[in-house]
mmCIF file of N, CA, C and O in Angstrom:
data_model
loop_
_atom_site.group_PDB
_atom_site.id
_atom_site.type_symbol
_atom_site.label_atom_id
_atom_site.label_comp_id
_atom_site.label_asym_id
_atom_site.label_seq_id
_atom_site.Cartn_x
_atom_site.Cartn_y
_atom_site.Cartn_z
ATOM 1 N N MET A 179 0.781 -1.248 0.039
ATOM 2 C CA MET A 179 0.013 0.148 0.053
ATOM 3 C C MET A 179 1.015 1.334 0.062
ATOM 4 O O MET A 179 1.567 1.550 0.919
ATOM 5 N N ARG A 180 0.657 2.080 -1.017
ATOM 6 C CA ARG A 180 1.417 3.344 -1.156
ATOM 7 C C ARG A 180 0.541 4.546 -1.344
ATOM 8 O O ARG A 180 -0.333 4.326 -2.181
ATOM 9 N N THR A 181 0.621 5.520 -0.609
ATOM 10 C CA THR A 181 -0.272 6.626 -0.881
ATOM 11 C C THR A 181 0.706 7.654 -1.166
ATOM 12 O O THR A 181 1.346 8.235 -0.287
ATOM 13 N N ARG A 182 0.639 8.380 -2.162
ATOM 14 C CA ARG A 182 1.329 9.490 -2.567
ATOM 15 C C ARG A 182 2.868 9.559 -2.290
ATOM 16 O O ARG A 182 3.370 10.378 -1.781
ATOM 17 N N GLY A 183 3.431 8.460 -2.594
ATOM 18 C CA GLY A 183 4.815 8.330 -2.429
ATOM 19 C C GLY A 183 5.259 7.968 -0.968
ATOM 20 O O GLY A 183 6.347 7.928 -0.627
ATOM 21 N N CYS A 184 4.355 7.805 0.050
ATOM 22 C CA CYS A 184 4.543 7.605 1.550
ATOM 23 C C CYS A 184 4.370 5.967 1.802
ATOM 24 O O CYS A 184 3.463 5.561 1.153
ATOM 25 N N PRO A 185 5.334 5.459 2.473
ATOM 26 C CA PRO A 185 5.474 3.943 2.837
ATOM 27 C C PRO A 185 4.014 3.610 3.671
ATOM 28 O O PRO A 185 3.417 4.486 4.195
ATOM 29 N N ALA A 186 3.498 2.614 3.370
ATOM 30 C CA ALA A 186 2.201 2.397 4.024
ATOM 31 C C ALA A 186 2.282 2.242 5.638
ATOM 32 O O ALA A 186 1.274 2.819 6.307
ATOM 33 N N GLY A 187 3.299 1.947 6.248
ATOM 34 C CA GLY A 187 3.572 2.081 7.760
ATOM 35 C C GLY A 187 3.258 3.338 8.302
ATOM 36 O O GLY A 187 2.849 3.745 9.322
ATOM 37 N N VAL A 188 3.883 4.529 7.467
ATOM 38 C CA VAL A 188 3.827 6.047 8.035
ATOM 39 C C VAL A 188 2.319 6.400 7.651
ATOM 40 O O VAL A 188 1.823 7.252 8.416
ATOM 41 N N THR A 189 1.840 5.915 6.631
ATOM 42 C CA THR A 189 0.423 6.280 6.377
ATOM 43 C C THR A 189 -0.345 5.809 7.421
ATOM 44 O O THR A 189 -1.419 6.656 8.009
ATOM 45 N N LEU A 190 -0.268 4.599 7.809
ATOM 46 C CA LEU A 190 -0.968 3.929 8.944
ATOM 47 C C LEU A 190 -0.804 4.748 10.442
ATOM 48 O O LEU A 190 -1.708 4.805 11.116
ATOM 49 N N LEU A 191 0.382 5.063 10.444
ATOM 50 C CA LEU A 191 0.786 5.678 12.041
ATOM 51 C C LEU A 191 0.132 7.097 11.849
ATOM 52 O O LEU A 191 -0.359 7.401 12.856
ATOM 53 N N ALA A 192 0.142 7.749 10.575
ATOM 54 C CA ALA A 192 -0.443 9.001 10.703
ATOM 55 C C ALA A 192 -1.963 8.876 11.067
ATOM 56 O O ALA A 192 -2.612 9.958 11.669
ATOM 57 N N ALA A 193 -2.398 7.968 10.178
ATOM 58 C CA ALA A 193 -4.008 7.842 10.618
ATOM 59 C C ALA A 193 -4.211 7.577 12.150
ATOM 60 O O ALA A 193 -5.197 7.960 12.622
ATOM 61 N N ALA A 194 -3.613 6.728 12.720
ATOM 62 C CA ALA A 194 -3.733 6.374 14.138
ATOM 63 C C ALA A 194 -3.369 7.737 15.167
ATOM 64 O O ALA A 194 -4.279 8.040 15.896
ATOM 65 N N VAL A 195 -2.488 8.187 14.663
ATOM 66 C CA VAL A 195 -2.225 9.665 15.673
ATOM 67 C C VAL A 195 -3.254 10.610 15.241
ATOM 68 O O VAL A 195 -3.804 11.306 16.288
ATOM 69 N N THR A 196 -3.546 10.718 14.189
ATOM 70 C CA THR A 196 -4.809 11.757 13.877
ATOM 71 C C THR A 196 -6.226 11.398 14.447
ATOM 72 O O THR A 196 -6.659 12.180 14.977
ATOM 73 N N ALA A 197 -6.377 10.089 14.364
ATOM 74 C CA ALA A 197 -7.590 9.782 15.099
ATOM 75 C C ALA A 197 -7.576 9.861 16.500
ATOM 76 O O ALA A 197 -8.437 10.237 17.180
ATOM 77 N N ALA A 198 -6.331 9.540 17.065
ATOM 78 C CA ALA A 198 -6.040 9.774 18.593
ATOM 79 C C ALA A 198 -6.311 11.059 18.920
ATOM 80 O O ALA A 198 -7.082 11.577 19.945
ATOM 81 N N ALA A 199 -5.659 11.990 18.088
ATOM 82 C CA ALA A 199 -5.713 13.622 18.545
ATOM 83 C C ALA A 199 -6.844 13.887 18.484
ATOM 84 O O ALA A 199 -7.659 14.724 19.233
ATOM 85 N N ALA A 200 -7.857 13.592 17.410
ATOM 86 C CA ALA A 200 -9.340 14.051 17.258
ATOM 87 C C ALA A 200 -10.090 13.508 18.283
ATOM 88 O O ALA A 200 -11.087 14.310 18.658
ATOM 89 N N THR A 201 -10.073 12.448 18.750
ATOM 90 C CA THR A 201 -10.669 11.870 19.789
ATOM 91 C C THR A 201 -10.461 12.455 21.065
ATOM 92 O O THR A 201 -11.288 12.834 22.029
ATOM 93 N N TRP A 202 -9.075 12.929 21.582
ATOM 94 C CA TRP A 202 -8.760 13.389 22.685
ATOM 95 C C TRP A 202 -9.509 14.869 22.653
ATOM 96 O O TRP A 202 -9.960 15.172 23.760
ATOM 97 N N ILE A 203 -9.444 15.606 21.500
ATOM 98 C CA ILE A 203 -9.686 16.895 21.376
ATOM 99 C C ILE A 203 -11.499 16.973 21.408
ATOM 100 O O ILE A 203 -12.019 17.867 21.876
ATOM 101 N N LEU A 204 -12.073 16.168 20.588
ATOM 102 C CA LEU A 204 -13.576 16.363 20.314
ATOM 103 C C LEU A 204 -14.562 15.652 21.168
ATOM 104 O O LEU A 204 -15.575 15.885 21.453
ATOM 105 N N VAL A 205 -14.157 14.502 21.897
ATOM 106 C CA VAL A 205 -15.035 13.652 22.621
ATOM 107 C C VAL A 205 -14.804 14.102 24.111
ATOM 108 O O VAL A 205 -13.945 14.348 24.569
ATOM 109 N N PRO A 206 -16.285 14.536 24.862
ATOM 110 C CA PRO A 206 -16.291 14.825 26.015
ATOM 111 C C PRO A 206 -15.796 13.723 26.942
ATOM 112 O O PRO A 206 -15.892 12.478 26.644
ATOM 113 N N ALA A 207 -15.418 14.075 28.118
ATOM 114 C CA ALA A 207 -15.033 13.003 29.217
ATOM 115 C C ALA A 207 -16.071 11.922 29.471
ATOM 116 O O ALA A 207 -15.622 10.947 29.999
ATOM 117 N N SER A 208 -17.393 12.530 29.566
ATOM 118 C CA SER A 208 -18.271 11.496 29.869
ATOM 119 C C SER A 208 -18.375 10.462 28.909
ATOM 120 O O SER A 208 -19.044 9.369 29.498
ATOM 121 N N ALA A 209 -18.066 10.480 27.710
ATOM 122 C CA ALA A 209 -18.240 9.509 26.697
ATOM 123 C C ALA A 209 -17.199 8.609 26.421
ATOM 124 O O ALA A 209 -16.986 7.968 25.722
ATOM 125 N N MET A 210 -16.075 8.987 27.226
ATOM 126 C CA MET A 210 -14.605 8.283 26.980
ATOM 127 C C MET A 210 -14.627 6.865 27.328
ATOM 128 O O MET A 210 -14.285 5.964 26.666
ATOM 129 N N MET A 211 -15.279 6.406 28.311
ATOM 130 C CA MET A 211 -15.450 5.010 28.864
ATOM 131 C C MET A 211 -16.094 4.150 27.734
ATOM 132 O O MET A 211 -15.630 3.068 27.174
ATOM 133 N N PRO A 212 -17.382 4.475 27.166
ATOM 134 C CA PRO A 212 -17.934 3.732 26.173
ATOM 135 C C PRO A 212 -17.381 3.561 25.014
ATOM 136 O O PRO A 212 -17.190 2.633 24.224
ATOM 137 N N LEU A 213 -16.753 4.845 24.612
ATOM 138 C CA LEU A 213 -15.979 4.908 23.418
ATOM 139 C C LEU A 213 -14.697 3.978 23.529
ATOM 140 O O LEU A 213 -14.198 3.257 22.579
ATOM 141 N N TRP A 214 -14.138 3.972 24.597
ATOM 142 C CA TRP A 214 -12.857 3.074 24.825
ATOM 143 C C TRP A 214 -13.227 1.691 24.774
ATOM 144 O O TRP A 214 -12.438 0.991 24.015
ATOM 145 N N ILE A 215 -14.236 1.343 25.313
ATOM 146 C CA ILE A 215 -14.750 -0.137 25.147
ATOM 147 C C ILE A 215 -15.032 -0.526 23.731
ATOM 148 O O ILE A 215 -14.597 -1.500 23.197
ATOM 149 N N ALA A 216 -15.909 0.136 23.291
ATOM 150 C CA ALA A 216 -16.234 0.060 21.625
ATOM 151 C C ALA A 216 -15.058 -0.145 20.858
ATOM 152 O O ALA A 216 -14.955 -1.134 19.968
ATOM 153 N N ALA A 217 -14.171 0.889 20.866
ATOM 154 C CA ALA A 217 -12.866 0.860 20.195
ATOM 155 C C ALA A 217 -12.096 -0.415 20.419
ATOM 156 O O ALA A 217 -11.425 -1.118 19.505
ATOM 157 N N MET A 218 -12.067 -0.720 21.559
ATOM 158 C CA MET A 218 -11.162 -1.976 21.943
ATOM 159 C C MET A 218 -11.850 -3.267 21.312
ATOM 160 O O MET A 218 -11.112 -4.088 20.671
ATOM 161 N N LEU A 219 -13.179 -3.330 21.450
ATOM 162 C CA LEU A 219 -13.942 -4.484 20.816
ATOM 163 C C LEU A 219 -13.883 -4.552 19.146
ATOM 164 O O LEU A 219 -13.638 -5.633 18.684
ATOM 165 N N ILE A 220 -13.930 -3.271 18.673
ATOM 166 C CA ILE A 220 -13.923 -3.225 17.291
ATOM 167 C C ILE A 220 -12.489 -3.606 16.609
ATOM 168 O O ILE A 220 -12.268 -4.323 15.832
ATOM 169 N N GLY A 221 -11.572 -3.085 17.351
ATOM 170 C CA GLY A 221 -10.273 -3.266 17.274
ATOM 171 C C GLY A 221 -9.659 -4.660 17.268
ATOM 172 O O GLY A 221 -8.969 -5.364 16.359
ATOM 173 N N LEU A 222 -10.191 -5.435 18.374
ATOM 174 C CA LEU A 222 -9.938 -6.806 18.458
ATOM 175 C C LEU A 222 -10.489 -7.593 17.267
ATOM 176 O O LEU A 222 -9.975 -8.509 16.857
ATOM 177 N N LEU A 223 -11.792 -7.393 17.059
ATOM 178 C CA LEU A 223 -12.497 -7.998 15.839
ATOM 179 C C LEU A 223 -11.703 -7.842 14.498
ATOM 180 O O LEU A 223 -11.439 -8.963 13.992
ATOM 181 N N LEU A 224 -11.426 -6.612 14.281
ATOM 182 C CA LEU A 224 -10.605 -6.342 13.254
ATOM 183 C C LEU A 224 -9.160 -6.789 13.147
ATOM 184 O O LEU A 224 -8.743 -7.504 12.036
ATOM 185 N N GLY A 225 -8.540 -7.033 14.153
ATOM 186 C CA GLY A 225 -7.435 -7.574 14.391
ATOM 187 C C GLY A 225 -7.443 -9.135 14.195
ATOM 188 O O GLY A 225 -6.566 -9.685 13.439
ATOM 189 N N LEU A 226 -8.266 -9.796 14.751
ATOM 190 C CA LEU A 226 -8.581 -11.170 14.479
ATOM 191 C C LEU A 226 -8.745 -11.455 12.931
ATOM 192 O O LEU A 226 -8.467 -12.211 12.455
ATOM 193 N N VAL A 227 -9.552 -10.441 12.211
ATOM 194 C CA VAL A 227 -10.098 -10.787 10.972
ATOM 195 C C VAL A 227 -8.737 -10.642 10.100
ATOM 196 O O VAL A 227 -8.455 -11.545 9.101
ATOM 197 N N ILE A 228 -8.065 -9.751 10.188
ATOM 198 C CA ILE A 228 -6.697 -9.137 9.400
ATOM 199 C C ILE A 228 -5.898 -10.710 9.758
ATOM 200 O O ILE A 228 -5.110 -11.036 8.592
ATOM 201 N N SER A 229 -5.549 -11.007 10.916
ATOM 202 C CA SER A 229 -4.680 -12.192 11.276
ATOM 203 C C SER A 229 -5.145 -13.309 10.612
ATOM 204 O O SER A 229 -4.489 -14.154 10.039
ATOM 205 N N PHE A 230 -6.112 -13.879 10.919
ATOM 206 C CA PHE A 230 -6.748 -15.029 10.363
ATOM 207 C C PHE A 230 -7.019 -15.280 9.002
ATOM 208 O O PHE A 230 -6.828 -16.301 8.315
ATOM 209 N N ALA A 231 -7.666 -14.209 8.482
ATOM 210 C CA ALA A 231 -7.952 -14.182 7.028
ATOM 211 C C ALA A 231 -6.724 -13.835 6.096
ATOM 212 O O ALA A 231 -6.723 -13.668 4.844
ATOM 213 N N GLN A 232 -5.529 -13.321 6.820
ATOM 214 C CA GLN A 232 -4.573 -12.723 6.128
ATOM 215 C C GLN A 232 -5.048 -11.673 4.892
ATOM 216 O O GLN A 232 -4.282 -11.812 4.147
ATOM 217 N N VAL A 233 -5.454 -10.688 5.612
ATOM 218 C CA VAL A 233 -6.161 -9.733 4.842
ATOM 219 C C VAL A 233 -5.066 -8.711 4.496
ATOM 220 O O VAL A 233 -4.244 -8.034 5.650
ATOM 221 N N THR A 234 -4.827 -8.055 3.324
ATOM 222 C CA THR A 234 -4.001 -7.019 3.063
ATOM 223 C C THR A 234 -4.626 -5.997 2.187
ATOM 224 O O THR A 234 -4.197 -5.168 1.620
ATOM 225 N N ASN A 235 -5.957 -5.877 2.582
ATOM 226 C CA ASN A 235 -6.874 -4.978 1.962
ATOM 227 C C ASN A 235 -6.606 -3.520 2.576
ATOM 228 O O ASN A 235 -6.558 -3.348 3.780
ATOM 229 N N PRO A 236 -5.947 -2.551 1.850
ATOM 230 C CA PRO A 236 -5.722 -1.041 2.298
ATOM 231 C C PRO A 236 -6.818 -0.553 3.213
ATOM 232 O O PRO A 236 -6.698 0.133 4.173
ATOM 233 N N VAL A 237 -8.046 -0.747 2.739
ATOM 234 C CA VAL A 237 -9.372 -0.042 3.600
ATOM 235 C C VAL A 237 -9.443 -0.649 4.849
ATOM 236 O O VAL A 237 -9.608 0.062 5.886
ATOM 237 N N ILE A 238 -9.226 -2.162 5.068
ATOM 238 C CA ILE A 238 -9.388 -2.653 6.281
ATOM 239 C C ILE A 238 -8.251 -2.318 7.267
ATOM 240 O O ILE A 238 -8.405 -2.110 8.366
ATOM 241 N N LEU A 239 -7.010 -2.417 6.664
ATOM 242 C CA LEU A 239 -5.701 -1.932 7.481
ATOM 243 C C LEU A 239 -5.886 -0.418 7.907
ATOM 244 O O LEU A 239 -5.642 -0.138 9.036
ATOM 245 N N LEU A 240 -6.388 0.581 6.827
ATOM 246 C CA LEU A 240 -6.789 1.738 7.539
ATOM 247 C C LEU A 240 -7.674 1.863 8.577
ATOM 248 O O LEU A 240 -7.474 2.742 9.550
ATOM 249 N N ALA A 241 -8.788 1.075 8.477
ATOM 250 C CA ALA A 241 -9.877 1.113 9.396
ATOM 251 C C ALA A 241 -9.361 0.716 10.903
ATOM 252 O O ALA A 241 -9.654 1.146 11.918
ATOM 253 N N TYR A 242 -8.563 -0.447 10.689
ATOM 254 C CA TYR A 242 -7.946 -0.862 12.019
ATOM 255 C C TYR A 242 -6.911 0.327 12.564
ATOM 256 O O TYR A 242 -6.887 0.289 13.782
ATOM 257 N N ALA A 243 -6.209 0.990 11.837
ATOM 258 C CA ALA A 243 -5.328 2.128 12.272
ATOM 259 C C ALA A 243 -6.221 3.118 13.026
ATOM 260 O O ALA A 243 -5.828 3.700 13.967
ATOM 261 N N VAL A 244 -7.141 3.628 12.363
ATOM 262 C CA VAL A 244 -8.250 4.623 12.948
ATOM 263 C C VAL A 244 -8.858 4.252 14.064
ATOM 264 O O VAL A 244 -9.008 4.960 15.180
ATOM 265 N N VAL A 245 -9.288 3.061 14.050
ATOM 266 C CA VAL A 245 -9.984 2.582 15.275
ATOM 267 C C VAL A 245 -8.981 2.370 16.666
ATOM 268 O O VAL A 245 -9.406 2.601 17.773
ATOM 269 N N GLU A 246 -7.772 1.837 16.471
ATOM 270 C CA GLU A 246 -6.636 1.899 17.320
ATOM 271 C C GLU A 246 -6.399 3.109 17.826
ATOM 272 O O GLU A 246 -6.044 3.622 18.972
ATOM 273 N N GLY A 247 -6.486 4.079 16.925
ATOM 274 C CA GLY A 247 -6.206 5.571 17.239
ATOM 275 C C GLY A 247 -7.245 6.048 18.174
ATOM 276 O O GLY A 247 -6.787 6.693 19.116
ATOM 277 N N VAL A 248 -8.407 5.708 17.820
ATOM 278 C CA VAL A 248 -9.541 6.145 18.772
ATOM 279 C C VAL A 248 -9.367 5.472 19.995
ATOM 280 O O VAL A 248 -9.703 6.282 21.087
ATOM 281 N N PHE A 249 -9.025 4.261 20.144
ATOM 282 C CA PHE A 249 -8.700 3.552 21.511
ATOM 283 C C PHE A 249 -7.610 4.086 22.232
ATOM 284 O O PHE A 249 -7.670 4.469 23.308
ATOM 285 N N LEU A 250 -6.637 4.696 21.557
ATOM 286 C CA LEU A 250 -5.421 5.184 22.227
ATOM 287 C C LEU A 250 -5.708 6.683 22.787
ATOM 288 O O LEU A 250 -5.319 6.941 23.939
ATOM 289 N N GLY A 251 -6.478 7.244 21.901
ATOM 290 C CA GLY A 251 -7.114 8.687 22.416
ATOM 291 C C GLY A 251 -7.985 8.620 23.529
ATOM 292 O O GLY A 251 -7.836 9.417 24.394
ATOM 293 N N ALA A 252 -8.686 7.772 23.438
ATOM 294 C CA ALA A 252 -9.743 7.705 24.559
ATOM 295 C C ALA A 252 -9.069 7.115 25.845
ATOM 296 O O ALA A 252 -9.310 7.727 26.994
ATOM 297 N N ALA A 253 -8.216 6.205 25.806
ATOM 298 C CA ALA A 253 -7.697 5.450 26.956
ATOM 299 C C ALA A 253 -6.587 6.586 27.458
ATOM 300 O O ALA A 253 -6.648 6.824 28.684
ATOM 301 N N SER A 254 -5.923 7.451 26.641
ATOM 302 C CA SER A 254 -5.085 8.391 26.967
ATOM 303 C C SER A 254 -5.621 9.565 27.830
ATOM 304 O O SER A 254 -5.245 9.955 28.901
ATOM 305 N N LYS A 255 -6.854 9.924 27.280
ATOM 306 C CA LYS A 255 -7.552 11.050 27.916
ATOM 307 C C LYS A 255 -8.126 10.460 29.241
ATOM 308 O O LYS A 255 -8.154 11.245 30.326
ATOM 309 N N ALA A 256 -8.816 9.238 29.397
ATOM 310 C CA ALA A 256 -9.068 8.602 30.543
ATOM 311 C C ALA A 256 -8.060 8.705 31.655
ATOM 312 O O ALA A 256 -8.176 9.122 32.808
ATOM 313 N N PHE A 257 -6.889 8.271 31.242
ATOM 314 C CA PHE A 257 -5.781 8.245 32.161
ATOM 315 C C PHE A 257 -5.305 9.553 32.700
ATOM 316 O O PHE A 257 -4.829 9.987 33.805
ATOM 317 N N GLU A 258 -5.423 10.452 31.624
ATOM 318 C CA GLU A 258 -4.969 11.924 31.956
ATOM 319 C C GLU A 258 -6.005 12.522 32.959
ATOM 320 O O GLU A 258 -5.478 13.305 33.891
ATOM 321 N N THR A 259 -7.286 12.071 32.848
ATOM 322 C CA THR A 259 -8.062 12.782 33.783
ATOM 323 C C THR A 259 -7.901 12.334 35.226
ATOM 324 O O THR A 259 -8.192 13.113 36.165
ATOM 325 N N ARG A 260 -7.626 11.017 35.273
ATOM 326 C CA ARG A 260 -7.203 10.436 36.543
ATOM 327 C C ARG A 260 -5.868 10.850 37.256
ATOM 328 O O ARG A 260 -5.796 11.018 38.195
ATOM 329 N N TRP A 261 -4.900 10.750 36.354
ATOM 330 C CA TRP A 261 -3.328 10.937 36.748
ATOM 331 C C TRP A 261 -2.819 12.147 35.859
ATOM 332 O O TRP A 261 -2.433 11.630 34.884
ATOM 333 N N ASN A 262 -2.849 13.233 36.348
ATOM 334 C CA ASN A 262 -2.447 14.461 35.402
ATOM 335 C C ASN A 262 -0.987 14.298 35.220
ATOM 336 O O ASN A 262 -0.178 14.093 36.112
ATOM 337 N N GLY A 263 -0.794 14.351 33.847
ATOM 338 C CA GLY A 263 0.531 14.294 33.333
ATOM 339 C C GLY A 263 1.320 13.073 33.013
ATOM 340 O O GLY A 263 2.408 13.040 32.514
ATOM 341 N N ILE A 264 0.467 12.048 33.094
ATOM 342 C CA ILE A 264 1.015 10.639 32.841
ATOM 343 C C ILE A 264 1.210 10.554 31.250
ATOM 344 O O ILE A 264 2.021 9.764 30.965
ATOM 345 N N VAL A 265 0.291 11.052 30.549
ATOM 346 C CA VAL A 265 0.350 10.877 29.188
ATOM 347 C C VAL A 265 1.510 11.608 28.506
ATOM 348 O O VAL A 265 2.526 10.950 27.558
ATOM 349 N N LEU A 266 1.938 12.840 28.911
ATOM 350 C CA LEU A 266 3.046 13.299 28.486
ATOM 351 C C LEU A 266 4.358 12.466 28.846
ATOM 352 O O LEU A 266 5.252 12.383 28.148
ATOM 353 N N GLN A 267 4.404 12.114 30.123
ATOM 354 C CA GLN A 267 5.620 11.131 30.452
ATOM 355 C C GLN A 267 5.636 9.825 29.547
ATOM 356 O O GLN A 267 6.657 9.515 29.270
ATOM 357 N N ALA A 268 4.495 9.369 29.346
ATOM 358 C CA ALA A 268 4.526 8.236 28.434
ATOM 359 C C ALA A 268 5.066 8.505 27.211
ATOM 360 O O ALA A 268 5.870 7.755 26.561
ATOM 361 N N VAL A 269 4.728 9.602 26.530
ATOM 362 C CA VAL A 269 5.161 9.954 25.342
ATOM 363 C C VAL A 269 6.576 10.250 25.130
ATOM 364 O O VAL A 269 7.267 9.760 24.393
ATOM 365 N N ILE A 270 7.105 10.999 26.470
ATOM 366 C CA ILE A 270 8.495 11.137 26.181
ATOM 367 C C ILE A 270 9.295 10.112 26.430
ATOM 368 O O ILE A 270 10.401 9.716 26.024
ATOM 369 N N ALA A 271 8.833 9.098 27.365
ATOM 370 C CA ALA A 271 9.538 7.733 27.613
ATOM 371 C C ALA A 271 9.579 6.978 26.255
ATOM 372 O O ALA A 271 10.643 6.311 25.902
ATOM 373 N N THR A 272 8.586 6.800 25.530
ATOM 374 C CA THR A 272 8.411 6.325 24.250
ATOM 375 C C THR A 272 9.175 6.748 23.407
ATOM 376 O O THR A 272 10.048 6.097 22.581
ATOM 377 N N LEU A 273 9.427 8.156 23.087
ATOM 378 C CA LEU A 273 10.306 8.601 22.118
ATOM 379 C C LEU A 273 11.747 8.577 22.497
ATOM 380 O O LEU A 273 12.668 8.459 21.720
ATOM 381 N N GLY A 274 12.028 8.639 23.961
ATOM 382 C CA GLY A 274 13.205 8.340 24.313
ATOM 383 C C GLY A 274 13.709 7.008 23.922
ATOM 384 O O GLY A 274 14.869 6.829 23.547
ATOM 385 N N VAL A 275 12.897 6.006 24.209
ATOM 386 C CA VAL A 275 13.346 4.703 23.802
ATOM 387 C C VAL A 275 13.671 4.356 22.432
ATOM 388 O O VAL A 275 14.442 3.739 21.898
ATOM 389 N N PHE A 276 12.534 5.032 21.474
ATOM 390 C CA PHE A 276 12.661 4.843 20.203
ATOM 391 C C PHE A 276 14.109 5.560 19.693
ATOM 392 O O PHE A 276 14.731 4.942 18.937
ATOM 393 N N LEU A 277 14.195 6.664 20.152
ATOM 394 C CA LEU A 277 15.630 7.393 19.770
ATOM 395 C C LEU A 277 16.881 6.558 20.233
ATOM 396 O O LEU A 277 17.772 6.624 19.411
ATOM 397 N N THR A 278 16.889 6.116 21.304
ATOM 398 C CA THR A 278 17.857 5.307 21.733
ATOM 399 C C THR A 278 18.104 3.809 20.880
ATOM 400 O O THR A 278 19.222 3.647 20.456
ATOM 401 N N MET A 279 17.006 3.300 20.328
ATOM 402 C CA MET A 279 17.108 2.186 19.681
ATOM 403 C C MET A 279 17.296 2.424 18.138
ATOM 404 O O MET A 279 18.183 1.502 17.593
ATOM 405 N N ALA A 280 16.957 3.642 17.860
ATOM 406 C CA ALA A 280 17.154 3.987 16.401
ATOM 407 C C ALA A 280 18.759 4.309 16.227
ATOM 408 O O ALA A 280 19.492 4.030 15.314
#
């Protein structure tokens, strides 16, 4: 899957990050838990379909990336409301490990 000269992994990562950011900004805190659970179940279903059917359809892979982004955005916002600053710490730690390994 190539989109405008961009490798597939970068496209899927961008879709997941965009969906996570949109979820963080647009969804109210009262709707986070139901959205979090729904995205988790849909992501599990899509992941199982992709794995067992060995699907390489770009539409399904993009849908999985978006659903996982929604899950990450909702989970991150739920944790951030409970423990202030935890998401920033997790992002910094993840980037630190990535840069160290790269």
